[in-house]
Amino acid sequence: MTAGAGATLADLQRFLADHQMQVPLRSPWPDATLGGIVAANQNSPGRMRYGSIRDLLLCATVAMADGRVIRAGRPVVKNVAGYDLPKLFVGSFGTLGLLTDLTFKLAPLPRERRTLCVPLAHRDQGIRLSRQVLALASAASGILLADGVEIAGLAEAPHSLLYSAEGLAEDVAAELEQVGNRLRREGAPLVVEVETAADAIWSGFLGEAPQDQMLARTGVATKSIGDYMQALSPSVNQQSRVLIDCASGLIYVKTSSPDRESAKRWLDGLRQAALRLAATPCCWLRRKRRSILSMFGASTPIPSN
């Protein structure tokens, strides 16, 4: 499917839904454009089911700074013979060229989508349980560990582990039965099926940020998630809400920082913990971007999406 980079993801999904298809991308923001999602490399928890943006992007047309317009890749599965240039522009934040149109792989809409939830008192237990079920993932479309999320029908818990699966009804049912049994054997206090999918929790966490909140993302190896959380200082842990994509090692942290100095200390704490593990600290700054950039002497704005 080829679409202009300025088209919104919501509009494209509505069009494809009429044909029982989808482009397997998600965004917390309804006005997010395809070009913005690609330029920011904004992968959702569904990456574990459908692949990353780099896997889904087949070709791209790009306007370069010198006025040239190049087309990289081809709209077929075996789309390159040599350098796979479309992947180069994923996560480039517009620094290499302006994306004008994009071609993606499509996937059929899933016939079934179901989610298991485990309310937990301690984050460490959720990290341990997520490792146990990760090996069972086949139809899984998200494994998240989130702080303080509200889920219909459940009392709010300090932490919640969510396991979503989608696809054919038989595949989803078989996988969730296996996952539920494994969670209970490993000591999960309660395993219940809920209506809220993992990608909805992810969208809510990232999208519902008040004006004074800062949001950061860090990428670590999945086996190092527990080490990273322990490496964070107690002050950073206490003043932050955390959402962990257990399948990809992406850790989203947000906080309300009333002043510049406390915000800088918070970001430094996240960065230092990541660097000690050779991880990848990356700030997502949808709100108050300019004030945060000025803390570190940056002069080039970062795209919203």
CSV table of C-alpha atoms in Angstrom, one decimal:
chain,number,residue,atom,x,y,z
A,1,MET,CA,0.0,0.0,0.0
A,2,THR,CA,1.4,3.4,-1.1
A,3,ALA,CA,0.3,6.6,0.6
A,4,GLY,CA,1.6,10.1,1.0
A,5,ALA,CA,3.8,10.8,4.0
A,6,GLY,CA,1.4,13.5,5.1
A,7,ALA,CA,-1.6,11.1,5.4
A,8,THR,CA,-2.6,10.3,8.9
A,9,LEU,CA,-2.4,6.8,10.2
A,10,ALA,CA,-6.1,7.0,11.3
A,11,ASP,CA,-7.3,7.9,7.8
A,12,LEU,CA,-5.3,5.1,6.2
A,13,GLN,CA,-6.5,2.5,8.7
A,14,ARG,CA,-10.2,3.5,8.1
A,15,PHE,CA,-9.7,3.0,4.4
A,16,LEU,CA,-8.0,-0.4,4.7
A,17,ALA,CA,-10.6,-1.6,7.3
A,18,ASP,CA,-13.2,-1.5,4.5
A,19,HIS,CA,-11.1,-4.2,2.8
A,20,GLN,CA,-10.4,-6.2,6.0
A,21,MET,CA,-6.8,-5.1,6.0
A,22,GLN,CA,-4.4,-3.0,8.1
A,23,VAL,CA,-1.0,-1.5,8.0
A,24,PRO,CA,0.5,-2.9,11.3
A,25,LEU,CA,1.4,0.5,12.8
A,26,ARG,CA,0.1,2.2,15.9
A,27,SER,CA,0.3,5.7,17.3
A,28,PRO,CA,-0.9,7.3,20.6
A,29,TRP,CA,-1.8,10.5,18.8
A,30,PRO,CA,-4.8,10.6,16.4
A,31,ASP,CA,-3.2,13.2,14.2
A,32,ALA,CA,0.1,11.3,13.7
A,33,THR,CA,1.2,11.1,10.1
A,34,LEU,CA,2.8,8.2,8.3
A,35,GLY,CA,6.0,10.2,7.7
A,36,GLY,CA,6.2,11.3,11.3
A,37,ILE,CA,5.8,7.7,12.6
A,38,VAL,CA,8.6,6.5,10.2
A,39,ALA,CA,10.9,9.4,10.8
A,40,ALA,CA,10.6,8.9,14.6
A,41,ASN,CA,10.8,5.0,14.3
A,42,GLN,CA,7.8,4.8,16.6
A,43,ASN,CA,7.3,1.1,17.0
A,44,SER,CA,4.4,-0.1,19.0
A,45,PRO,CA,4.1,-3.3,21.1
A,46,GLY,CA,2.7,-5.0,17.9
A,47,ARG,CA,6.2,-5.1,16.6
A,48,MET,CA,6.6,-8.6,18.1
A,49,ARG,CA,3.7,-9.8,16.0
A,50,TYR,CA,4.2,-8.0,12.7
A,51,GLY,CA,7.8,-6.8,12.7
A,52,SER,CA,9.3,-3.4,13.1
A,53,ILE,CA,8.8,-0.3,10.9
A,54,ARG,CA,12.0,-1.2,9.1
A,55,ASP,CA,10.5,-4.6,8.3
A,56,LEU,CA,7.2,-3.1,7.1
A,57,LEU,CA,8.5,-0.3,4.9
A,58,LEU,CA,9.1,-1.5,1.3
A,59,CYS,CA,10.0,1.7,-0.5
A,60,ALA,CA,10.1,5.4,0.0
A,61,THR,CA,10.3,8.6,-2.1
A,62,VAL,CA,12.5,11.2,-0.5
A,63,ALA,CA,13.1,14.8,-1.4
A,64,MET,CA,16.8,15.6,-0.6
A,65,ALA,CA,18.3,18.8,0.6
A,66,ASP,CA,19.9,19.5,-2.8
A,67,GLY,CA,16.6,19.3,-4.7
A,68,ARG,CA,16.9,15.8,-5.9
A,69,VAL,CA,14.0,13.3,-5.5
A,70,ILE,CA,15.0,9.7,-5.0
A,71,ARG,CA,13.0,6.5,-4.8
A,72,ALA,CA,14.4,3.7,-2.8
A,73,GLY,CA,13.2,0.2,-2.7
A,74,ARG,CA,10.3,-1.5,-4.7
A,75,PRO,CA,6.7,-2.4,-3.7
A,76,VAL,CA,7.4,-6.1,-3.6
A,77,VAL,CA,8.7,-8.5,-0.9
A,78,LYS,CA,12.2,-8.9,-2.5
A,79,ASN,CA,12.4,-5.1,-2.9
A,80,VAL,CA,16.2,-4.5,-3.0
A,81,ALA,CA,19.4,-5.9,-4.5
A,82,GLY,CA,22.1,-4.1,-2.6
A,83,TYR,CA,21.7,-1.4,0.0
A,84,ASP,CA,18.3,-1.3,1.6
A,85,LEU,CA,18.0,2.5,1.6
A,86,PRO,CA,14.4,2.8,2.9
A,87,LYS,CA,15.6,1.5,6.3
A,88,LEU,CA,18.1,4.3,6.4
A,89,PHE,CA,15.4,6.9,6.7
A,90,VAL,CA,13.5,5.1,9.5
A,91,GLY,CA,14.4,7.0,12.7
A,92,SER,CA,16.2,9.8,10.8
A,93,PHE,CA,14.0,12.5,12.2
A,94,GLY,CA,14.0,14.3,8.8
A,95,THR,CA,17.8,14.9,8.9
A,96,LEU,CA,18.5,13.0,5.7
A,97,GLY,CA,15.6,14.1,3.6
A,98,LEU,CA,11.9,14.8,3.5
A,99,LEU,CA,9.7,11.7,3.1
A,100,THR,CA,7.0,12.3,0.5
A,101,ASP,CA,5.4,8.9,0.0
A,102,LEU,CA,5.8,5.5,1.6
A,103,THR,CA,4.9,1.9,0.7
A,104,PHE,CA,4.1,-0.6,3.4
A,105,LYS,CA,3.4,-4.3,3.7
A,106,LEU,CA,-0.2,-4.9,4.8
A,107,ALA,CA,-1.7,-7.6,7.1
A,108,PRO,CA,-5.3,-8.9,7.4
A,109,LEU,CA,-7.3,-7.6,10.3
A,110,PRO,CA,-7.1,-10.2,13.1
A,111,ARG,CA,-10.3,-12.3,13.6
A,112,GLU,CA,-9.7,-12.5,17.3
A,113,ARG,CA,-7.9,-10.3,19.8
A,114,ARG,CA,-7.7,-11.2,23.5
A,115,THR,CA,-5.7,-10.1,26.5
A,116,LEU,CA,-4.6,-11.6,29.8
A,117,CYS,CA,-3.8,-9.4,32.8
A,118,VAL,CA,-1.9,-10.1,36.0
A,119,PRO,CA,-2.2,-7.5,38.7
A,120,LEU,CA,1.0,-7.3,40.7
A,121,ALA,CA,2.3,-5.6,43.8
A,122,HIS,CA,5.9,-5.6,42.8
A,123,ARG,CA,7.5,-4.7,39.4
A,124,ASP,CA,10.3,-7.3,39.8
A,125,GLN,CA,7.7,-10.1,39.8
A,126,GLY,CA,6.3,-8.8,36.6
A,127,ILE,CA,9.7,-8.7,34.9
A,128,ARG,CA,10.3,-12.3,36.0
A,129,LEU,CA,6.9,-13.5,34.8
A,130,SER,CA,7.3,-11.7,31.4
A,131,ARG,CA,10.5,-13.7,30.8
A,132,GLN,CA,8.7,-16.9,31.4
A,133,VAL,CA,6.0,-16.3,28.9
A,134,LEU,CA,8.1,-14.6,26.2
A,135,ALA,CA,9.2,-18.0,24.9
A,136,LEU,CA,5.6,-19.0,24.3
A,137,ALA,CA,4.9,-16.0,22.1
A,138,SER,CA,3.6,-16.9,18.6
A,139,ALA,CA,0.4,-14.9,18.1
A,140,ALA,CA,1.3,-12.4,20.8
A,141,SER,CA,0.9,-8.8,19.8
A,142,GLY,CA,2.1,-7.2,23.0
A,143,ILE,CA,3.6,-8.0,26.4
A,144,LEU,CA,3.6,-5.0,28.7
A,145,LEU,CA,4.3,-4.2,32.3
A,146,ALA,CA,2.7,-1.0,33.3
A,147,ASP,CA,2.4,1.1,36.5
A,148,GLY,CA,-1.0,2.0,37.9
A,149,VAL,CA,-3.2,1.5,34.9
A,150,GLU,CA,-6.9,1.4,35.2
A,151,ILE,CA,-8.5,-1.7,33.6
A,152,ALA,CA,-12.3,-2.1,33.6
A,153,GLY,CA,-13.5,-4.8,36.0
A,154,LEU,CA,-10.2,-4.9,38.0
A,155,ALA,CA,-9.2,-3.1,41.1
A,156,GLU,CA,-6.2,-0.8,40.4
A,157,ALA,CA,-2.9,-2.5,41.2
A,158,PRO,CA,0.6,-0.9,41.6
A,159,HIS,CA,1.7,-2.8,38.5
A,160,SER,CA,-0.1,-4.9,35.7
A,161,LEU,CA,1.4,-7.4,33.3
A,162,LEU,CA,-0.6,-7.7,30.1
A,163,TYR,CA,-0.3,-10.3,27.4
A,164,SER,CA,-2.2,-9.7,24.2
A,165,ALA,CA,-2.6,-12.1,21.3
A,166,GLU,CA,-4.3,-11.7,17.9
A,167,GLY,CA,-5.0,-13.7,14.8
A,168,LEU,CA,-7.1,-16.8,14.2
A,169,ALA,CA,-9.4,-17.7,17.0
A,170,GLU,CA,-8.0,-21.2,17.5
A,171,ASP,CA,-4.4,-19.9,17.6
A,172,VAL,CA,-5.2,-17.2,20.1
A,173,ALA,CA,-7.1,-19.5,22.4
A,174,ALA,CA,-4.4,-22.2,22.4
A,175,GLU,CA,-1.6,-19.6,23.1
A,176,LEU,CA,-3.5,-17.9,25.9
A,177,GLU,CA,-4.3,-21.2,27.6
A,178,GLN,CA,-0.6,-22.1,27.5
A,179,VAL,CA,0.4,-18.6,28.8
A,180,GLY,CA,-2.2,-18.6,31.6
A,181,ASN,CA,-1.1,-22.1,32.8
A,182,ARG,CA,2.6,-21.0,32.8
A,183,LEU,CA,1.8,-17.8,34.7
A,184,ARG,CA,-0.1,-19.7,37.4
A,185,ARG,CA,2.7,-22.3,37.7
A,186,GLU,CA,5.2,-19.4,38.1
A,187,GLY,CA,3.3,-17.9,41.0
A,188,ALA,CA,1.1,-15.3,39.4
A,189,PRO,CA,-1.4,-14.3,42.1
A,190,LEU,CA,-4.3,-13.7,39.6
A,191,VAL,CA,-4.7,-14.2,35.9
A,192,VAL,CA,-7.8,-12.7,34.3
A,193,GLU,CA,-8.9,-12.0,30.8
A,194,VAL,CA,-9.7,-8.3,30.1
A,195,GLU,CA,-11.1,-6.3,27.2
A,196,THR,CA,-8.3,-3.7,27.2
A,197,ALA,CA,-5.5,-4.7,24.7
A,198,ALA,CA,-1.8,-4.0,25.3
A,199,ASP,CA,-1.6,-1.5,22.5
A,200,ALA,CA,-4.4,0.5,24.1
A,201,ILE,CA,-2.5,0.7,27.4
A,202,TRP,CA,0.6,1.8,25.4
A,203,SER,CA,-1.3,4.5,23.6
A,204,GLY,CA,-2.9,5.8,26.7
A,205,PHE,CA,0.4,5.9,28.6
A,206,LEU,CA,2.1,7.9,25.9
A,207,GLY,CA,-0.8,10.0,24.6
A,208,GLU,CA,-2.3,11.1,27.9
A,209,ALA,CA,0.5,13.4,29.1
A,210,PRO,CA,-0.4,16.7,30.7
A,211,GLN,CA,1.5,19.9,29.7
A,212,ASP,CA,4.0,19.7,32.6
A,213,GLN,CA,5.0,16.0,32.0
A,214,MET,CA,8.1,14.7,30.4
A,215,LEU,CA,8.4,11.4,28.6
A,216,ALA,CA,11.6,9.5,27.9
A,217,ARG,CA,12.3,6.2,26.1
A,218,THR,CA,15.2,3.9,26.7
A,219,GLY,CA,16.1,0.7,24.8
A,220,VAL,CA,17.8,-2.2,26.5
A,221,ALA,CA,18.3,-5.9,25.8
A,222,THR,CA,15.2,-7.8,27.1
A,223,LYS,CA,17.4,-9.7,29.5
A,224,SER,CA,18.7,-6.4,31.0
A,225,ILE,CA,15.3,-4.9,31.8
A,226,GLY,CA,15.5,-5.8,35.5
A,227,ASP,CA,19.2,-4.6,35.7
A,228,TYR,CA,18.2,-1.2,34.2
A,229,MET,CA,15.3,-0.7,36.6
A,230,GLN,CA,17.6,-1.5,39.5
A,231,ALA,CA,20.3,0.9,38.2
A,232,LEU,CA,17.9,3.8,38.3
A,233,SER,CA,18.3,5.9,41.4
A,234,PRO,CA,15.6,5.7,44.1
A,235,SER,CA,14.6,9.3,43.5
A,236,VAL,CA,14.0,8.7,39.8
A,237,ASN,CA,12.0,5.5,40.5
A,238,GLN,CA,9.8,7.3,43.1
A,239,GLN,CA,8.8,10.2,41.0
A,240,SER,CA,8.3,8.3,37.7
A,241,ARG,CA,5.6,6.2,36.1
A,242,VAL,CA,7.0,3.3,34.0
A,243,LEU,CA,5.7,1.2,31.1
A,244,ILE,CA,7.9,-1.6,29.8
A,245,ASP,CA,7.6,-3.3,26.4
A,246,CYS,CA,8.9,-6.6,27.6
A,247,ALA,CA,9.2,-8.1,24.1
A,248,SER,CA,11.4,-5.4,22.6
A,249,GLY,CA,13.2,-4.0,25.7
A,250,LEU,CA,11.8,-0.5,25.3
A,251,ILE,CA,11.2,1.3,28.6
A,252,TYR,CA,9.0,4.4,28.7
A,253,VAL,CA,9.3,6.7,31.7
A,254,LYS,CA,7.3,9.9,32.5
A,255,THR,CA,7.3,12.3,35.3
A,256,SER,CA,6.1,15.8,36.2
A,257,SER,CA,9.1,18.1,36.7
A,258,PRO,CA,8.2,21.5,38.1
A,259,ASP,CA,11.5,23.2,37.3
A,260,ARG,CA,14.4,23.0,34.9
A,261,GLU,CA,17.0,21.7,37.4
A,262,SER,CA,14.9,18.8,38.6
A,263,ALA,CA,14.0,17.9,35.0
A,264,LYS,CA,17.7,17.8,34.1
A,265,ARG,CA,18.6,15.6,37.1
A,266,TRP,CA,15.8,13.2,36.1
A,267,LEU,CA,17.0,12.9,32.5
A,268,ASP,CA,20.6,12.5,33.7
A,269,GLY,CA,19.5,9.7,36.0
A,270,LEU,CA,17.8,7.9,33.1
A,271,ARG,CA,20.8,8.4,30.8
A,272,GLN,CA,23.5,7.3,33.3
A,273,ALA,CA,21.6,4.1,34.1
A,274,ALA,CA,21.4,3.3,30.4
A,275,LEU,CA,25.0,4.1,29.6
A,276,ARG,CA,26.2,1.7,32.4
A,277,LEU,CA,24.4,-1.1,30.5
A,278,ALA,CA,25.5,0.1,27.1
A,279,ALA,CA,21.8,0.8,26.3
A,280,THR,CA,20.2,3.4,24.1
A,281,PRO,CA,18.8,6.5,25.9
A,282,CYS,CA,16.4,8.4,23.7
A,283,CYS,CA,14.1,11.2,24.8
A,284,TRP,CA,10.7,11.5,23.3
A,285,LEU,CA,9.6,15.1,23.8
A,286,ARG,CA,6.1,15.6,22.5
A,287,ARG,CA,5.4,18.5,24.9
A,288,LYS,CA,7.7,21.3,26.1
A,289,ARG,CA,10.3,20.2,23.5
A,290,ARG,CA,12.1,23.5,23.3
A,291,SER,CA,12.6,23.9,27.0
A,292,ILE,CA,14.0,20.4,27.4
A,293,LEU,CA,16.3,20.8,24.3
A,294,SER,CA,17.7,24.0,25.7
A,295,MET,CA,18.8,22.2,28.9
A,296,PHE,CA,21.3,20.2,26.8
A,297,GLY,CA,22.3,23.0,24.4
A,298,ALA,CA,20.4,21.5,21.4
A,299,SER,CA,19.3,23.9,18.7
A,300,THR,CA,17.4,21.7,16.3
A,301,PRO,CA,13.8,20.9,17.2
A,302,ILE,CA,12.9,17.2,17.4
A,303,PRO,CA,9.8,16.2,15.4
A,304,SER,CA,6.7,15.5,17.5
A,305,ASN,CA,6.1,12.0,16.2
